[in-house]
């Protein structure tokens, strides 16, 4: 076994609370499959037979009990639960399973939807005997209108500055704009070794990392690091050029020191592996070099190396915001080859279903409905004369006659009353929209979140007000 | 700095007429045949740099050939220092024949003091009508800039004259020998538009800082490049000349580039770059560069500008090319058993004796070389006489020099014009021998402008009177050991060494920067006592006093000091020294000189705190730190009763982050030049402080790395 796969599925989805209130993020339906299926499928496609899934008790329970959450994978899943309220970061989670880690690891986040060729990342890892290799992609502009979000793009977003060398593979610099008050500072010695540095800002990190086992061991010793992306990766990138890791002498010394006092916290990362000496010998004997221009050894004698594969095209989304969720739903059908309409769905012949829509299992679609560019979840009932465009309908939703739903997200088990006209709304799970209501650009959040409900457009206030009244009559506390 | 305002009308007029003419108008070039510095002294005392032979051809001919081959049809040659010689040379050359495709206009003036002056004159005389190429007379290149020119014109068409300059760079990784260490630049650019966002010389820097605002231009891909060699070829829009006129304080291209980049938002001008991968382009800015460009030439990197091509079209200049890059001119005689190993160029009518070993060398016309001579990386110009049993390594021997029996020239020696050396002598590494006496030079130099341009003929009589030192130049020798004059405070950035900085193979070591800083330290001690400086000191004192009384913000103090600096024409370095002195003397000034050490520190330390922003404004580069420290040292050497206070002052300045520990440590270890300062460093408190700093540094470096 060369690599062990670790799937991080314990995140709460704090950036899309509206959706994750009732459904944990890993189980959110995307194209009628739980989100976690996508990374699992990705791993399965490249031949992994076993995955360590780090998740919460809640998710574990739902995976084993809920029939709607069917994980269609043949791999052996090793579910490891961590406490939800312990506020553990990804690095903490990795430390938690250190005992299980026997080889180098491939860490994937559960919210990754991609068609990336995984071997590109792993090949970098292998070819350069890298300490870290990761996947990034050009950022996508989200084109769809997001419910409840007025401006198209949030301004003042902090960009990530990623510096790679001339080949575009070696990771040399990584920082967030927020930490760069004094501008981008780069040591001259780095520029001497890598005289051409590309700095890219429009990238998304796919949160997919190949890590050496020694890094996991290092994490176990170094408890202050709690997040992979936030702390570990920048640390490793910086560490590439520090003197102590580059001169073998110092490493030997720290080795000895370690043997002497194991109780001390190990702040140095041990990158030498079992075969290190052999590898070193081959490198010495070979005429291959990773750079041109000067006469120094390959990698300038450095032992710690970070690489990144940057996807130029293809799908790569992290489903961690509402906008990304909507976009992912639109693109998900392209990723797998399954009939758009589930065989067990009952679809009337006198209805119109666009080729870009998905109908889940045991749905009932009645006459004279029209469904375009939408996803209809499992066990959803759609009555007559309903029009659904550009929307995501989750599981067990009931849509009564004559509704018009456009650009909206309807969460599980909601009921949309007769004749409702819903445009660019998010309807929380198990909400009930009364007949003839006309919400527009509104978020209907689950009851306990009511304090955050704000009508997003003032000129539509009449609609919203009437909506509030109706809801009040029904004793749902929304004001 | 004067900003553009009145220019609008002029530009518009230009636009209307230009559209069609653009294609038809001949391409113009401005060639600056003066370096405006004295790096090649004492060689350039007798011959301007542009006429120095490189591969037996004057450097300016390479530049003109380069311009002509890229399609330049009209060249303005600006000369200042020894302009007559350049003029004579050009009038005799093929460029002034009626058939020349490139019309050369020679413009001379003794008033040019910098590139800025030349371009202001270009503007005043209205010489350029369109985009032009700007080069120095010592650029050797075979780059085809037509591609760059096309890109430049396209950008100007699309963006309505926003791009004012396209700089031409050659790709070459750090450590390459044709890279000039002093010209080491780092460039931040926009990957797509090739726009220069940041341009900085990296010499002496350990960390490179790029301000955030350069990344805010909407693009999401940038490149930081350290693999570029500045060819000193720039394609300029006519606005460049105008901008130089408007900003009368621009002296060099560096000033210009920096000014444009800093004021980009105000003026809206941009600079782009063009990178060539296979061309060759380099400027001979010091002897190190001369050595490497010359050997590149002989190794045919500048093809088609090769020695045997005789592109200057001069009678008798032709030579044959045989394998191992051995070139022989006409009538060369070679003695029995002599070997020309590789990369050797020998000019016409030169005779070489028996059993000589010659490699990687250029020998000029009409030279005679005796028997058993070893030449390696030697550059010998015309009419040189070398006697037998001579050994020359990596040295330059100028016209008419005579080297007598059994002389050995070690690395980086220079024998200037008509010097006689030997016999039986070994010149140590880096010796420069000239017929000009260095002291004579300094005397009549002091009030003159610091440039190549100055007639020294009248001092020759005096020079003759002084006897040659046989220990230096040998019993039959003629010449004086030349020491580079150190009073050159204007040009702090350039180390005034003929050979320039030695290429440093180990990037981690700092020895190179230390060396140059030391030399600058020495130069500081001879700073002249001019009235301006005293007046400035009083003004600064007054400013600070007022600042305290009226509680003026430090920023305003800085503004005031800056304007004083201009009014009294004080260099930045002096500002810092004076500022340090004034602040440290402030307690004495206010409360009399009878203060005890305790009282002194008690009143000084709060002041340091108050004025720390002022200090920080002036103390930025590593050199500044050292200068400040030596100013502190100087003061406490004078006030020797208060030496114990020095530690406290240093400690406070360190805590206030005015001074960096690195600088303090460096100052402590290297700054001692005489007994007194060595004594000062033995102070116990200081020793402890340094010890403490070292420990602190060790800790922090462990963490930091």
GROMACS .gro file of C-alpha atoms in nm, chain B residues 166-354:
model
  189
  645UNK     CA    1   0.980   4.903  -2.275
  646UNK     CA    2   1.292   4.776  -2.110
  647UNK     CA    3   1.479   4.495  -2.277
  648UNK     CA    4   1.603   4.214  -2.057
  649UNK     CA    5   1.784   3.896  -2.128
  650UNK     CA    6   1.703   3.579  -1.945
  651UNK     CA    7   1.998   3.455  -1.747
  652UNK     CA    8   1.990   3.283  -1.415
  653UNK     CA    9   2.153   3.428  -1.106
  654UNK     CA   10   2.522   3.357  -1.083
  655UNK     CA   11   2.577   3.369  -1.456
  656UNK     CA   12   2.902   3.541  -1.525
  657UNK     CA   13   2.763   3.794  -1.766
  658UNK     CA   14   2.532   3.922  -1.496
  659UNK     CA   15   2.659   4.236  -1.341
  660UNK     CA   16   2.637   4.196  -0.967
  661UNK     CA   17   2.573   4.566  -0.921
  662UNK     CA   18   2.293   4.558  -1.170
  663UNK     CA   19   2.122   4.266  -1.005
  664UNK     CA   20   1.757   4.352  -1.025
  665UNK     CA   21   1.435   4.199  -0.917
  666UNK     CA   22   1.131   4.275  -1.122
  667UNK     CA   23   0.770   4.213  -1.036
  668UNK     CA   24   0.553   4.206  -1.342
  669UNK     CA   25   0.205   4.130  -1.452
  670UNK     CA   26   0.225   3.797  -1.634
  671UNK     CA   27  -0.028   3.881  -1.898
  672UNK     CA   28   0.042   4.241  -1.987
  673UNK     CA   29   0.417   4.221  -1.914
  674UNK     CA   30   0.384   4.538  -1.719
  675UNK     CA   31   0.655   4.622  -1.470
  676UNK     CA   32   0.503   4.662  -1.126
  677UNK     CA   33   0.812   4.677  -0.914
  678UNK     CA   34   1.174   4.726  -1.000
  679UNK     CA   35   1.445   4.708  -0.746
  680UNK     CA   36   1.817   4.658  -0.726
  681UNK     CA   37   1.887   4.374  -0.493
  682UNK     CA   38   2.246   4.437  -0.411
  683UNK     CA   39   2.297   4.404  -0.038
  684UNK     CA   40   1.939   4.310   0.034
  685UNK     CA   41   1.850   3.994   0.216
  686UNK     CA   42   1.477   4.019   0.198
  687UNK     CA   43   1.279   4.149  -0.090
  688UNK     CA   44   0.967   4.340  -0.017
  689UNK     CA   45   0.686   4.401  -0.257
  690UNK     CA   46   0.422   4.649  -0.150
  691UNK     CA   47   0.066   4.522  -0.162
  692UNK     CA   48  -0.061   4.794  -0.391
  693UNK     CA   49   0.120   4.645  -0.687
  694UNK     CA   50  -0.099   4.338  -0.661
  695UNK     CA   51  -0.422   4.534  -0.669
  696UNK     CA   52  -0.453   4.586  -1.039
  697UNK     CA   53  -0.720   4.333  -1.112
  698UNK     CA   54  -0.488   4.077  -1.255
  699UNK     CA   55  -0.452   3.749  -1.074
  700UNK     CA   56  -0.117   3.634  -1.202
  701UNK     CA   57   0.212   3.799  -1.129
  702UNK     CA   58   0.568   3.705  -1.182
  703UNK     CA   59   0.864   3.787  -0.969
  704UNK     CA   60   1.177   3.748  -1.170
  705UNK     CA   61   1.532   3.740  -1.059
  706UNK     CA   62   1.661   3.572  -1.373
  707UNK     CA   63   1.682   3.888  -1.576
  708UNK     CA   64   1.989   4.065  -1.698
  709UNK     CA   65   1.939   4.430  -1.768
  710UNK     CA   66   2.070   4.496  -2.119
  711UNK     CA   67   2.037   4.871  -2.069
  712UNK     CA   68   1.844   4.894  -2.390
  713UNK     CA   69   1.512   5.070  -2.362
  714UNK     CA   70   1.249   5.156  -2.613
  715UNK     CA   71   1.111   5.491  -2.518
  716UNK     CA   72   0.814   5.693  -2.622
  717UNK     CA   73   0.874   6.059  -2.696
  718UNK     CA   74   0.710   6.134  -2.361
  719UNK     CA   75   1.016   5.999  -2.185
  720UNK     CA   76   1.215   6.302  -2.286
  721UNK     CA   77   0.931   6.526  -2.179
  722UNK     CA   78   0.900   6.350  -1.847
  723UNK     CA   79   1.267   6.407  -1.784
  724UNK     CA   80   1.215   6.775  -1.851
  725UNK     CA   81   0.920   6.790  -1.618
  726UNK     CA   82   1.097   6.606  -1.342
  727UNK     CA   83   1.422   6.790  -1.329
  728UNK     CA   84   1.547   6.571  -1.046
  729UNK     CA   85   1.557   6.256  -1.256
  730UNK     CA   86   1.922   6.182  -1.322
  731UNK     CA   87   1.937   5.820  -1.424
  732UNK     CA   88   1.709   5.571  -1.584
  733UNK     CA   89   1.672   5.418  -1.243
  734UNK     CA   90   1.528   5.743  -1.110
  735UNK     CA   91   1.293   5.753  -1.400
  736UNK     CA   92   1.170   5.397  -1.361
  737UNK     CA   93   1.121   5.440  -0.991
  738UNK     CA   94   0.944   5.771  -1.041
  739UNK     CA   95   0.708   5.628  -1.299
  740UNK     CA   96   0.623   5.327  -1.089
  741UNK     CA   97   0.566   5.526  -0.773
  742UNK     CA   98   0.360   5.795  -0.942
  743UNK     CA   99   0.179   5.554  -1.163
  744UNK     CA  100  -0.157   5.639  -1.017
  745UNK     CA  101  -0.103   6.010  -1.057
  746UNK     CA  102   0.055   6.021  -1.399
  747UNK     CA  103  -0.095   5.706  -1.539
  748UNK     CA  104   0.224   5.606  -1.714
  749UNK     CA  105   0.337   5.249  -1.730
  750UNK     CA  106   0.656   5.064  -1.805
  751UNK     CA  107   0.669   4.727  -1.974
  752UNK     CA  108   0.941   4.479  -2.031
  753UNK     CA  109   1.054   4.254  -2.306
  754UNK     CA  110   1.248   3.942  -2.228
  755UNK     CA  111   1.465   3.775  -2.485
  756UNK     CA  112   1.587   3.424  -2.442
  757UNK     CA  113   1.846   3.381  -2.708
  758UNK     CA  114   1.989   3.723  -2.780
  759UNK     CA  115   2.293   3.862  -2.613
  760UNK     CA  116   2.302   4.196  -2.445
  761UNK     CA  117   2.518   4.337  -2.173
  762UNK     CA  118   2.656   4.667  -2.066
  763UNK     CA  119   3.024   4.696  -1.989
  764UNK     CA  120   2.979   4.877  -1.662
  765UNK     CA  121   3.297   4.767  -1.488
  766UNK     CA  122   3.607   4.566  -1.563
  767UNK     CA  123   3.448   4.247  -1.441
  768UNK     CA  124   3.187   4.295  -1.708
  769UNK     CA  125   3.455   4.392  -1.956
  770UNK     CA  126   3.628   4.064  -1.890
  771UNK     CA  127   3.316   3.854  -1.929
  772UNK     CA  128   3.175   4.038  -2.229
  773UNK     CA  129   3.508   4.017  -2.403
  774UNK     CA  130   3.534   3.645  -2.346
  775UNK     CA  131   3.172   3.598  -2.458
  776UNK     CA  132   3.261   3.789  -2.771
  777UNK     CA  133   3.555   3.564  -2.848
  778UNK     CA  134   3.341   3.259  -2.773
  779UNK     CA  135   3.099   3.385  -3.038
  780UNK     CA  136   2.796   3.442  -2.817
  781UNK     CA  137   2.738   3.777  -2.984
  782UNK     CA  138   2.719   3.625  -3.329
  783UNK     CA  139   2.709   3.781  -3.590
  784UNK     CA  140   2.928   4.035  -3.416
  785UNK     CA  141   3.239   3.819  -3.414
  786UNK     CA  142   3.603   3.926  -3.436
  787UNK     CA  143   3.657   3.790  -3.787
  788UNK     CA  144   3.345   3.957  -3.922
  789UNK     CA  145   3.517   4.295  -3.933
  790UNK     CA  146   3.181   4.468  -3.918
  791UNK     CA  147   3.349   4.803  -3.871
  792UNK     CA  148   3.471   4.760  -4.228
  793UNK     CA  149   3.817   4.892  -4.149
  794UNK     CA  150   4.118   4.816  -4.361
  795UNK     CA  151   4.349   4.560  -4.211
  796UNK     CA  152   4.115   4.472  -3.925
  797UNK     CA  153   4.026   4.136  -4.071
  798UNK     CA  154   4.138   3.819  -3.906
  799UNK     CA  155   4.106   3.448  -3.957
  800UNK     CA  156   3.908   3.217  -3.737
  801UNK     CA  157   4.033   2.869  -3.665
  802UNK     CA  158   3.922   2.601  -3.426
  803UNK     CA  159   3.921   2.651  -3.050
  804UNK     CA  160   3.820   3.005  -3.128
  805UNK     CA  161   4.165   3.123  -3.220
  806UNK     CA  162   4.163   3.440  -3.428
  807UNK     CA  163   4.470   3.579  -3.601
  808UNK     CA  164   4.504   3.915  -3.767
  809UNK     CA  165   4.728   3.989  -4.062
  810UNK     CA  166   5.104   3.959  -4.024
  811UNK     CA  167   5.100   3.785  -3.691
  812UNK     CA  168   5.417   3.599  -3.615
  813UNK     CA  169   5.431   3.322  -3.366
  814UNK     CA  170   5.757   3.193  -3.222
  815UNK     CA  171   5.865   2.834  -3.203
  816UNK     CA  172   5.684   2.629  -2.942
  817UNK     CA  173   5.423   2.891  -2.861
  818UNK     CA  174   5.071   2.772  -2.809
  819UNK     CA  175   4.745   2.951  -2.852
  820UNK     CA  176   4.524   2.718  -2.656
  821UNK     CA  177   4.173   2.849  -2.690
  822UNK     CA  178   3.969   3.166  -2.717
  823UNK     CA  179   4.256   3.381  -2.829
  824UNK     CA  180   4.232   3.688  -3.047
  825UNK     CA  181   4.551   3.843  -3.182
  826UNK     CA  182   4.552   4.169  -3.369
  827UNK     CA  183   4.752   4.260  -3.677
  828UNK     CA  184   5.131   4.304  -3.685
  829UNK     CA  185   5.173   4.145  -3.346
  830UNK     CA  186   5.472   3.921  -3.291
  831UNK     CA  187   5.490   3.657  -3.024
  832UNK     CA  188   5.812   3.496  -2.908
  833UNK     CA  189   5.893   3.135  -2.843
   0.00000   0.00000   0.00000
